[in-house]
Coordinates of C-alpha atoms in Angstrom, one line a residue:
Chain A
M203 CA 125.9 40.6 129.0
S204 CA 125.2 42.6 132.2
P205 CA 124.2 46.4 131.9
I206 CA 127.6 47.5 132.8
L207 CA 129.2 45.2 130.1
A208 CA 126.6 46.3 127.6
L209 CA 127.5 49.9 128.2
L210 CA 131.4 49.2 127.7
A211 CA 130.5 47.2 124.6
Q212 CA 128.6 50.2 123.3
K213 CA 131.6 52.6 123.7
L214 CA 134.0 50.0 122.4
E215 CA 131.7 49.6 119.3
V216 CA 131.2 45.9 119.6
D217 CA 128.2 43.7 119.8
A218 CA 129.2 41.3 122.6
L219 CA 131.8 41.6 125.4
D220 CA 133.4 38.6 127.6
R221 CA 134.4 39.5 131.2
N222 CA 137.8 38.1 130.3
A223 CA 138.5 40.5 127.1
V224 CA 141.6 42.4 127.5
L225 CA 140.8 45.9 127.1
A226 CA 144.2 46.9 125.6
D227 CA 143.4 44.5 122.6
F228 CA 140.5 47.1 121.4
P229 CA 141.9 49.9 119.4
E230 CA 138.9 51.7 120.4
W231 CA 140.1 51.6 124.2
D232 CA 141.8 54.9 124.2
S233 CA 141.5 58.0 126.6
L234 CA 138.3 59.2 124.6
T235 CA 136.5 55.9 125.1
V236 CA 137.6 55.9 128.9
L237 CA 136.2 59.4 129.3
A238 CA 133.0 58.4 127.4
F239 CA 132.3 55.3 129.5
L240 CA 133.2 57.1 132.7
A241 CA 130.7 60.0 132.0
A242 CA 127.9 57.4 131.0
A243 CA 128.7 55.2 134.3
H244 CA 128.6 58.6 136.3
A245 CA 125.4 59.5 134.7
E246 CA 123.8 56.2 135.1
Y247 CA 125.2 54.9 138.3
G248 CA 126.5 58.0 140.1
V249 CA 130.1 56.5 140.4
T250 CA 133.3 58.5 140.3
V251 CA 136.3 56.7 139.0
E252 CA 139.9 58.0 139.2
S253 CA 142.5 57.7 136.5
E254 CA 144.8 55.9 138.7
E255 CA 141.9 53.3 139.2
I256 CA 141.5 53.0 135.3
A257 CA 145.3 52.4 135.0
R258 CA 145.0 49.4 137.0
I259 CA 142.2 47.7 134.8
E260 CA 143.2 44.8 132.5
T261 CA 140.0 43.2 131.6
A262 CA 136.2 44.2 130.9
G263 CA 135.4 42.1 134.1
D264 CA 138.0 44.3 136.3
L265 CA 136.1 47.3 135.2
E266 CA 132.6 45.7 135.8
D267 CA 133.9 44.7 139.3
L268 CA 135.1 48.1 139.8
I269 CA 132.0 49.9 138.9
Q270 CA 130.0 47.4 141.0
S271 CA 132.1 47.8 144.1
K272 CA 131.7 51.7 144.0
R273 CA 128.0 51.3 143.6
Q274 CA 127.7 49.3 146.8
S275 CA 130.0 51.7 148.7
H276 CA 128.0 54.5 146.9
G277 CA 130.7 56.5 145.3
Chain B
M826 CA 134.3 81.7 150.8
N827 CA 131.9 84.3 149.6
F828 CA 132.1 87.8 148.4
V829 CA 129.7 90.5 148.0
F830 CA 130.3 93.8 146.0
T831 CA 128.0 97.0 145.9
G832 CA 128.2 99.9 143.7
K833 CA 130.1 98.4 140.8
R834 CA 129.6 97.2 137.3
L835 CA 131.1 95.8 134.2
A836 CA 131.3 98.6 131.8
G837 CA 132.8 97.2 128.7
L838 CA 134.3 94.1 127.1
L839 CA 136.9 93.7 124.3
T840 CA 138.1 90.1 123.2
V841 CA 141.3 89.9 121.1
L842 CA 141.7 86.7 118.9
P843 CA 144.7 85.7 117.0
A844 CA 143.7 85.8 113.3
N845 CA 145.7 82.5 112.7
E846 CA 143.0 79.6 112.8
R847 CA 144.1 75.9 112.5
K848 CA 141.5 73.2 111.7
F849 CA 141.3 70.0 113.6
V850 CA 141.4 67.9 110.4
D851 CA 145.0 69.5 109.6
D852 CA 146.1 69.0 113.3
M853 CA 145.2 65.4 113.0
R854 CA 148.1 64.8 110.6
N855 CA 150.5 65.2 113.8
F856 CA 148.7 62.7 115.9
D857 CA 149.6 59.0 116.4
F858 CA 146.3 57.7 116.0
P859 CA 144.2 56.3 113.0
E860 CA 142.3 59.0 111.5
S861 CA 138.8 57.4 112.2
R862 CA 139.6 57.4 116.1
S863 CA 140.5 61.2 115.7
L864 CA 137.4 61.8 113.8
K865 CA 135.4 60.2 116.5
L866 CA 137.2 62.3 119.0
K867 CA 136.4 65.5 117.0
A868 CA 132.3 64.5 117.1
V869 CA 132.2 63.5 120.6
M870 CA 134.3 66.4 122.2
G871 CA 133.0 68.9 119.9
Y872 CA 136.3 70.1 118.2
D873 CA 136.6 71.9 115.0
R874 CA 139.0 74.8 114.7
H875 CA 141.1 77.0 117.2
R876 CA 142.9 80.2 117.1
V877 CA 146.5 80.0 118.0
V878 CA 149.2 82.9 118.0
A879 CA 152.0 83.2 115.3
E880 CA 155.3 82.3 116.4
G881 CA 156.8 84.8 118.9
V882 CA 153.7 86.4 119.8
C883 CA 153.3 87.3 123.4
V884 CA 150.4 88.5 125.9
S885 CA 151.7 92.1 125.8
D886 CA 151.5 92.2 122.1
L887 CA 148.0 91.2 122.3
A888 CA 147.1 93.5 125.2
V889 CA 149.1 96.6 123.6
F890 CA 146.9 95.9 120.6
G891 CA 143.6 95.8 122.2
M892 CA 144.2 98.9 124.5
R893 CA 145.4 100.9 121.6
S894 CA 142.1 99.8 119.7
L895 CA 140.0 101.2 122.6
F896 CA 142.0 104.3 122.9
D897 CA 141.9 105.3 119.2
R898 CA 138.2 104.8 119.3
G899 CA 137.5 107.0 122.3
L900 CA 136.1 103.8 124.4
L901 CA 138.7 104.0 127.0
G902 CA 141.0 106.9 128.0
P903 CA 144.8 106.4 129.0
D904 CA 144.3 108.4 132.3
D905 CA 141.1 107.1 133.2
F906 CA 141.8 104.0 135.0
D907 CA 144.0 103.7 138.3
A908 CA 144.6 99.9 138.3
L909 CA 145.8 97.3 135.4
V910 CA 145.3 93.9 136.6
L911 CA 146.5 91.1 134.2
V912 CA 145.5 87.5 134.5
T913 CA 148.0 85.3 132.7
Q914 CA 150.0 82.0 133.0
T915 CA 152.1 82.7 130.2
P916 CA 153.9 86.0 131.0
D917 CA 156.4 87.8 128.7
Y918 CA 159.0 87.3 131.2
F919 CA 159.7 85.8 134.9
M920 CA 160.4 89.2 135.7
P921 CA 159.5 92.1 135.1
P922 CA 155.7 91.8 135.5
T923 CA 153.9 91.8 132.3
S924 CA 151.4 94.4 133.5
N925 CA 154.3 96.7 133.8
V926 CA 155.7 95.6 130.5
I927 CA 152.1 96.5 129.1
Q928 CA 152.3 100.0 131.3
G929 CA 155.5 101.0 129.6
R930 CA 154.7 100.0 126.0
L931 CA 151.5 102.3 126.4
R932 CA 153.3 105.0 128.2
L933 CA 150.7 104.8 130.9
K934 CA 150.7 107.2 134.2
H935 CA 153.1 106.1 137.0
D936 CA 150.1 106.4 139.4
L937 CA 148.8 103.0 138.3
F938 CA 148.6 100.0 140.4
C939 CA 149.9 97.1 138.0
L940 CA 149.4 93.7 139.3
D941 CA 150.0 90.2 137.6
I942 CA 147.9 87.3 138.7
N943 CA 148.8 83.7 137.9
Q944 CA 145.7 82.0 137.3
G945 CA 144.1 79.8 134.6
C946 CA 140.6 78.5 134.0
A947 CA 139.1 80.4 137.0
G948 CA 141.3 83.6 136.1
F949 CA 138.6 85.7 134.8
L950 CA 136.7 85.2 138.0
V951 CA 139.7 85.8 140.2
G952 CA 140.5 88.8 138.2
L953 CA 137.0 90.3 138.7
I954 CA 137.1 89.6 142.4
E955 CA 140.5 91.2 142.7
S956 CA 139.3 94.2 140.5
F957 CA 136.2 94.8 142.5
L958 CA 138.3 94.7 145.8
L959 CA 140.7 97.3 144.2
L960 CA 137.4 99.5 143.2
E961 CA 136.5 99.6 147.1
Q962 CA 139.3 102.2 147.5
P963 CA 138.2 105.9 147.0
S964 CA 141.6 106.5 145.0
I965 CA 140.6 104.0 142.4
R966 CA 138.0 105.0 140.1
R967 CA 138.3 102.5 137.4
V968 CA 140.1 99.2 136.9
V969 CA 141.2 97.6 133.7
L970 CA 141.2 93.8 133.8
I971 CA 143.1 92.1 131.2
N972 CA 142.9 88.4 130.9
G973 CA 145.2 86.7 128.4
D974 CA 147.3 83.6 127.4
V975 CA 149.4 82.3 124.7
V976 CA 149.5 78.7 126.1
S977 CA 149.5 76.9 122.6
R978 CA 153.1 77.8 122.7
K979 CA 153.5 75.3 125.6
V980 CA 151.4 72.6 124.1
S981 CA 152.8 69.6 122.1
M982 CA 151.3 69.4 118.4
K983 CA 151.5 65.6 118.9
D984 CA 149.6 65.6 122.0
R985 CA 145.9 64.7 121.0
N986 CA 144.8 65.2 124.6
S987 CA 145.6 68.8 124.5
Y988 CA 146.5 70.3 121.3
P989 CA 143.1 70.2 119.5
L990 CA 141.2 72.2 122.2
I991 CA 143.8 74.8 123.4
G992 CA 143.3 78.4 121.9
D993 CA 145.1 81.8 122.4
A994 CA 143.1 84.7 123.3
L995 CA 143.1 88.1 125.5
S996 CA 140.3 90.2 126.8
I997 CA 140.2 93.5 128.3
T998 CA 137.4 94.4 130.7
V999 CA 136.5 97.7 132.2
L1000 CA 135.1 97.9 135.7
D1001 CA 133.4 100.8 137.0
K1002 CA 132.1 102.3 140.1
S1003 CA 128.2 102.5 139.7
P1004 CA 126.2 103.7 142.7
D1005 CA 122.8 102.3 141.5
A1006 CA 124.1 98.9 140.7
P1007 CA 122.7 95.8 142.1
P1008 CA 124.8 93.7 144.4
I1009 CA 127.2 91.2 142.9
H1010 CA 127.8 88.1 144.8
A1011 CA 130.7 85.6 144.2
N1012 CA 132.2 82.5 145.7
L1013 CA 135.8 81.0 145.5
Q1014 CA 137.4 77.7 146.6
M1015 CA 140.8 76.3 146.0
N1016 CA 142.4 72.8 146.3
G1017 CA 146.2 72.7 146.1
E1018 CA 146.4 68.9 146.8
K1019 CA 145.0 68.4 143.2
C1020 CA 147.2 70.8 141.6
E1021 CA 148.9 68.3 139.4
A1022 CA 145.8 67.7 137.4
L1023 CA 146.6 70.6 135.2
M1024 CA 150.4 71.6 134.9
I1025 CA 153.5 72.2 132.9
P1026 CA 156.1 70.3 134.9
A1027 CA 159.3 72.0 133.6
G1028 CA 160.6 75.6 133.0
G1029 CA 159.9 77.0 136.6
F1030 CA 162.6 76.5 139.3
R1031 CA 161.5 73.1 140.6
T1032 CA 162.6 71.4 137.4
P1033 CA 164.3 74.0 135.2
S1034 CA 164.2 73.6 131.4
S1035 CA 167.0 71.6 129.9
P1036 CA 167.7 69.4 126.7
E1037 CA 166.3 66.7 128.9
T1038 CA 163.0 68.2 129.7
A1039 CA 162.6 69.2 126.0
L1040 CA 162.6 65.6 124.8
L1041 CA 159.3 64.5 123.3
R1042 CA 158.2 61.1 124.9
D1043 CA 155.2 58.8 124.0
V1044 CA 153.7 59.0 127.5
G1045 CA 151.9 55.5 127.1
D1046 CA 148.9 56.5 125.4
N1047 CA 150.2 57.2 122.0
N1048 CA 150.5 61.0 122.9
H1049 CA 153.9 62.7 122.7
R1050 CA 154.8 65.4 124.9
S1051 CA 157.8 66.9 126.9
Q1052 CA 158.1 68.0 130.6
D1053 CA 158.0 71.6 129.1
H1054 CA 154.7 71.0 127.9
L1055 CA 151.0 71.2 129.5
V1056 CA 149.8 68.1 130.6
M1057 CA 146.1 67.7 131.6
D1058 CA 144.5 64.6 133.2
G1059 CA 141.1 64.5 131.5
T1060 CA 139.7 61.9 134.0
A1061 CA 140.4 64.1 137.0
V1062 CA 139.3 67.4 135.5
F1063 CA 136.0 65.7 134.4
N1064 CA 135.4 64.3 138.0
F1065 CA 136.3 67.6 139.8
V1066 CA 133.8 69.5 137.5
Q1067 CA 131.0 67.0 138.1
L1068 CA 131.8 67.1 141.7
E1069 CA 132.3 70.7 142.7
V1070 CA 130.7 72.8 140.1
P1071 CA 126.8 72.0 140.7
P1072 CA 127.1 72.5 144.6
M1073 CA 129.3 75.7 144.0
I1074 CA 126.3 77.2 142.0
D1075 CA 123.7 76.0 144.6
R1076 CA 125.7 77.8 147.4
L1077 CA 126.1 80.9 145.2
L1078 CA 122.2 81.1 144.5
E1079 CA 121.6 80.5 148.2
F1080 CA 123.9 83.2 149.4
A1081 CA 122.6 85.7 146.8
G1082 CA 118.9 84.9 147.8
A1083 CA 118.4 84.1 144.1
T1084 CA 116.6 81.2 142.1
R1085 CA 117.7 79.0 139.1
E1086 CA 114.7 80.5 137.2
S1087 CA 116.0 84.0 137.6
I1088 CA 119.2 83.2 135.7
D1089 CA 119.2 84.2 132.0
Y1090 CA 122.3 82.8 131.1
Y1091 CA 125.4 80.3 132.7
L1092 CA 128.3 81.9 131.0
F1093 CA 130.8 79.3 132.0
H1094 CA 134.6 78.5 131.3
Q1095 CA 134.8 76.4 128.2
P1096 CA 137.0 73.4 128.6
N1097 CA 135.1 71.7 125.7
R1098 CA 131.5 71.2 124.7
F1099 CA 131.3 67.5 125.9
M1100 CA 132.4 68.5 129.5
L1101 CA 130.0 71.3 129.4
Q1102 CA 127.0 69.5 128.1
K1103 CA 127.6 66.9 130.8
L1104 CA 127.8 69.5 133.3
A1105 CA 124.5 71.0 132.0
D1106 CA 122.9 67.6 132.1
K1107 CA 123.8 67.1 135.9
M1108 CA 122.8 70.7 136.8
Q1109 CA 119.5 70.2 134.9
V1110 CA 120.2 73.4 132.7
P1111 CA 118.9 73.6 129.3
Y1112 CA 121.7 73.8 126.8
A1113 CA 120.6 77.1 125.4
K1114 CA 121.0 78.6 128.7
M1115 CA 124.6 77.4 128.9
P1116 CA 126.5 78.0 125.8
S1117 CA 129.1 75.5 124.9
N1118 CA 130.3 76.7 121.5
V1119 CA 133.6 78.4 122.2
V1120 CA 136.1 75.7 121.9
E1121 CA 134.7 74.5 118.4
H1122 CA 135.0 78.0 116.9
F1123 CA 138.0 79.4 118.8
G1124 CA 139.7 76.8 121.3
N1125 CA 139.9 76.8 125.1
A1126 CA 142.0 80.1 126.0
S1127 CA 142.0 79.3 129.7
G1128 CA 140.2 82.0 131.6
V1129 CA 139.7 84.2 128.6
T1130 CA 136.8 81.4 127.5
I1131 CA 134.3 83.4 129.7
P1132 CA 134.7 86.9 128.0
T1133 CA 134.8 85.1 124.6
N1134 CA 131.7 83.3 125.6
I1135 CA 130.1 86.7 126.4
A1136 CA 131.2 88.7 123.2
F1137 CA 130.7 85.8 120.7
N1138 CA 127.2 84.7 122.2
L1139 CA 125.7 88.0 123.6
G1140 CA 127.8 90.7 121.8
N1141 CA 125.0 91.9 119.6
T1142 CA 122.6 92.4 122.5
V1143 CA 124.5 92.8 125.7
T1144 CA 125.0 96.6 124.7
S1145 CA 121.2 97.2 125.0
T1146 CA 120.0 94.5 127.3
R1147 CA 120.1 93.6 131.0
Y1148 CA 120.8 90.0 131.7
A1149 CA 121.0 88.0 135.0
A1150 CA 124.2 86.3 134.5
C1151 CA 126.0 83.3 136.3
L1152 CA 129.6 83.3 135.5
A1153 CA 131.8 80.5 136.6
G1154 CA 135.4 79.3 136.2
F1155 CA 136.9 75.9 137.2
G1156 CA 140.3 74.3 136.8
V1157 CA 144.0 75.0 137.2
G1158 CA 144.9 75.2 140.9
L1159 CA 142.7 73.5 141.4
T1160 CA 140.4 76.8 141.7
W1161 CA 136.6 77.0 141.4
S1162 CA 134.7 80.3 141.5
S1163 CA 131.3 81.6 140.4
M1164 CA 129.8 85.0 140.2
L1165 CA 126.0 86.1 139.9
L1166 CA 125.7 89.6 138.4
Q1167 CA 123.5 92.0 136.2
L1168 CA 125.3 91.9 133.0
G1169 CA 124.6 94.6 130.6
P1170 CA 123.9 97.2 129.1
L1171 CA 127.5 97.3 128.3
D1172 CA 129.2 100.4 127.0
F1173 CA 130.8 98.2 124.5
C1174 CA 131.4 94.3 123.8
E1175 CA 133.3 93.2 120.7
L1176 CA 135.6 90.5 119.3
I1177 CA 138.5 91.7 117.0
D1178 CA 141.2 89.9 115.3
F1179 CA 145.0 90.4 116.0

């Protein structure tokens, strides 16, 4: 797993996470987990994610790509 | 924008809390979430119990109770002050102003500037700035600043996003002229473009209350609320706090010519423990200097969390000690404001139950 997927897996309380995993299938994927993940991503990578952007995410891979694209554009 | 005030001091502070206390583990029964997830929320966010008013209690009730307590004990005289500034977003009525309602109930003099200010999380700071501006006038010898809200009455009990952290409270702060007082520095910014991050959509004139606006709906995340209820975008608020608050404090320190090391306490508005600890981490401030315990004991009563923070954490010592304090409020509006001042020794600083 990549570091971003590992961070997400930790927040979802699972040992492994596939890029194709649909986040809505995880009971742990609620507003609390979103906030905890975003706080950790902000602290770790310095990125900011808006709630509208989260609303468009379906899979773990989508979230990983979003974080990566923000890291590249530095925000 | 920056403000500097000279010859003024914060003289005394009283916080009134509703005696009625609810525990998170009881609130949980109303949520549409598995208990284990709710307990996880409790642990991560730092929730435990909160004070909410009994049915029908209004801001003027809390204010009159607190003011009479001060009058009865000789801590404040009814004729001592020339302005009554009330900061609230939960007025008794649309009209008349609640500051006038309080004036009437206490039979205060007519030569009194009564003013309602509609402000929330940064409301204590906005109220202080307004009060200090009023004290610049020769005819205004003393200002009483009342900051209170009963916002629990506008929160859905089935909204796990908001209900567990909301509290009700009211504070009364006495502001005096004091020729030898060191200068007070403050700053303030607002962003109305993001005003929907914290709002009550219906009940004003844009969307008047109706049977339709009162309908509880699952908003898509298992939280149930109506348009008459408070709605907060947690992600937007978190991002806003992380982005704007640290540079605001840096600008304040630069304006005041002060250093981080000189500050004894960061007495900030308390959205919840989680957000404050993340903020302390970002600002590299030790948790001991930035208390974050108000929400777990009393809940988040909007602007009033700052005076509650002072009274709860420093009440025993601030009547005999001088602290270099940095206050900050951030939220509704969006508004963000901070102030650097010498806090204490205060004439009085208490928490009482209503």
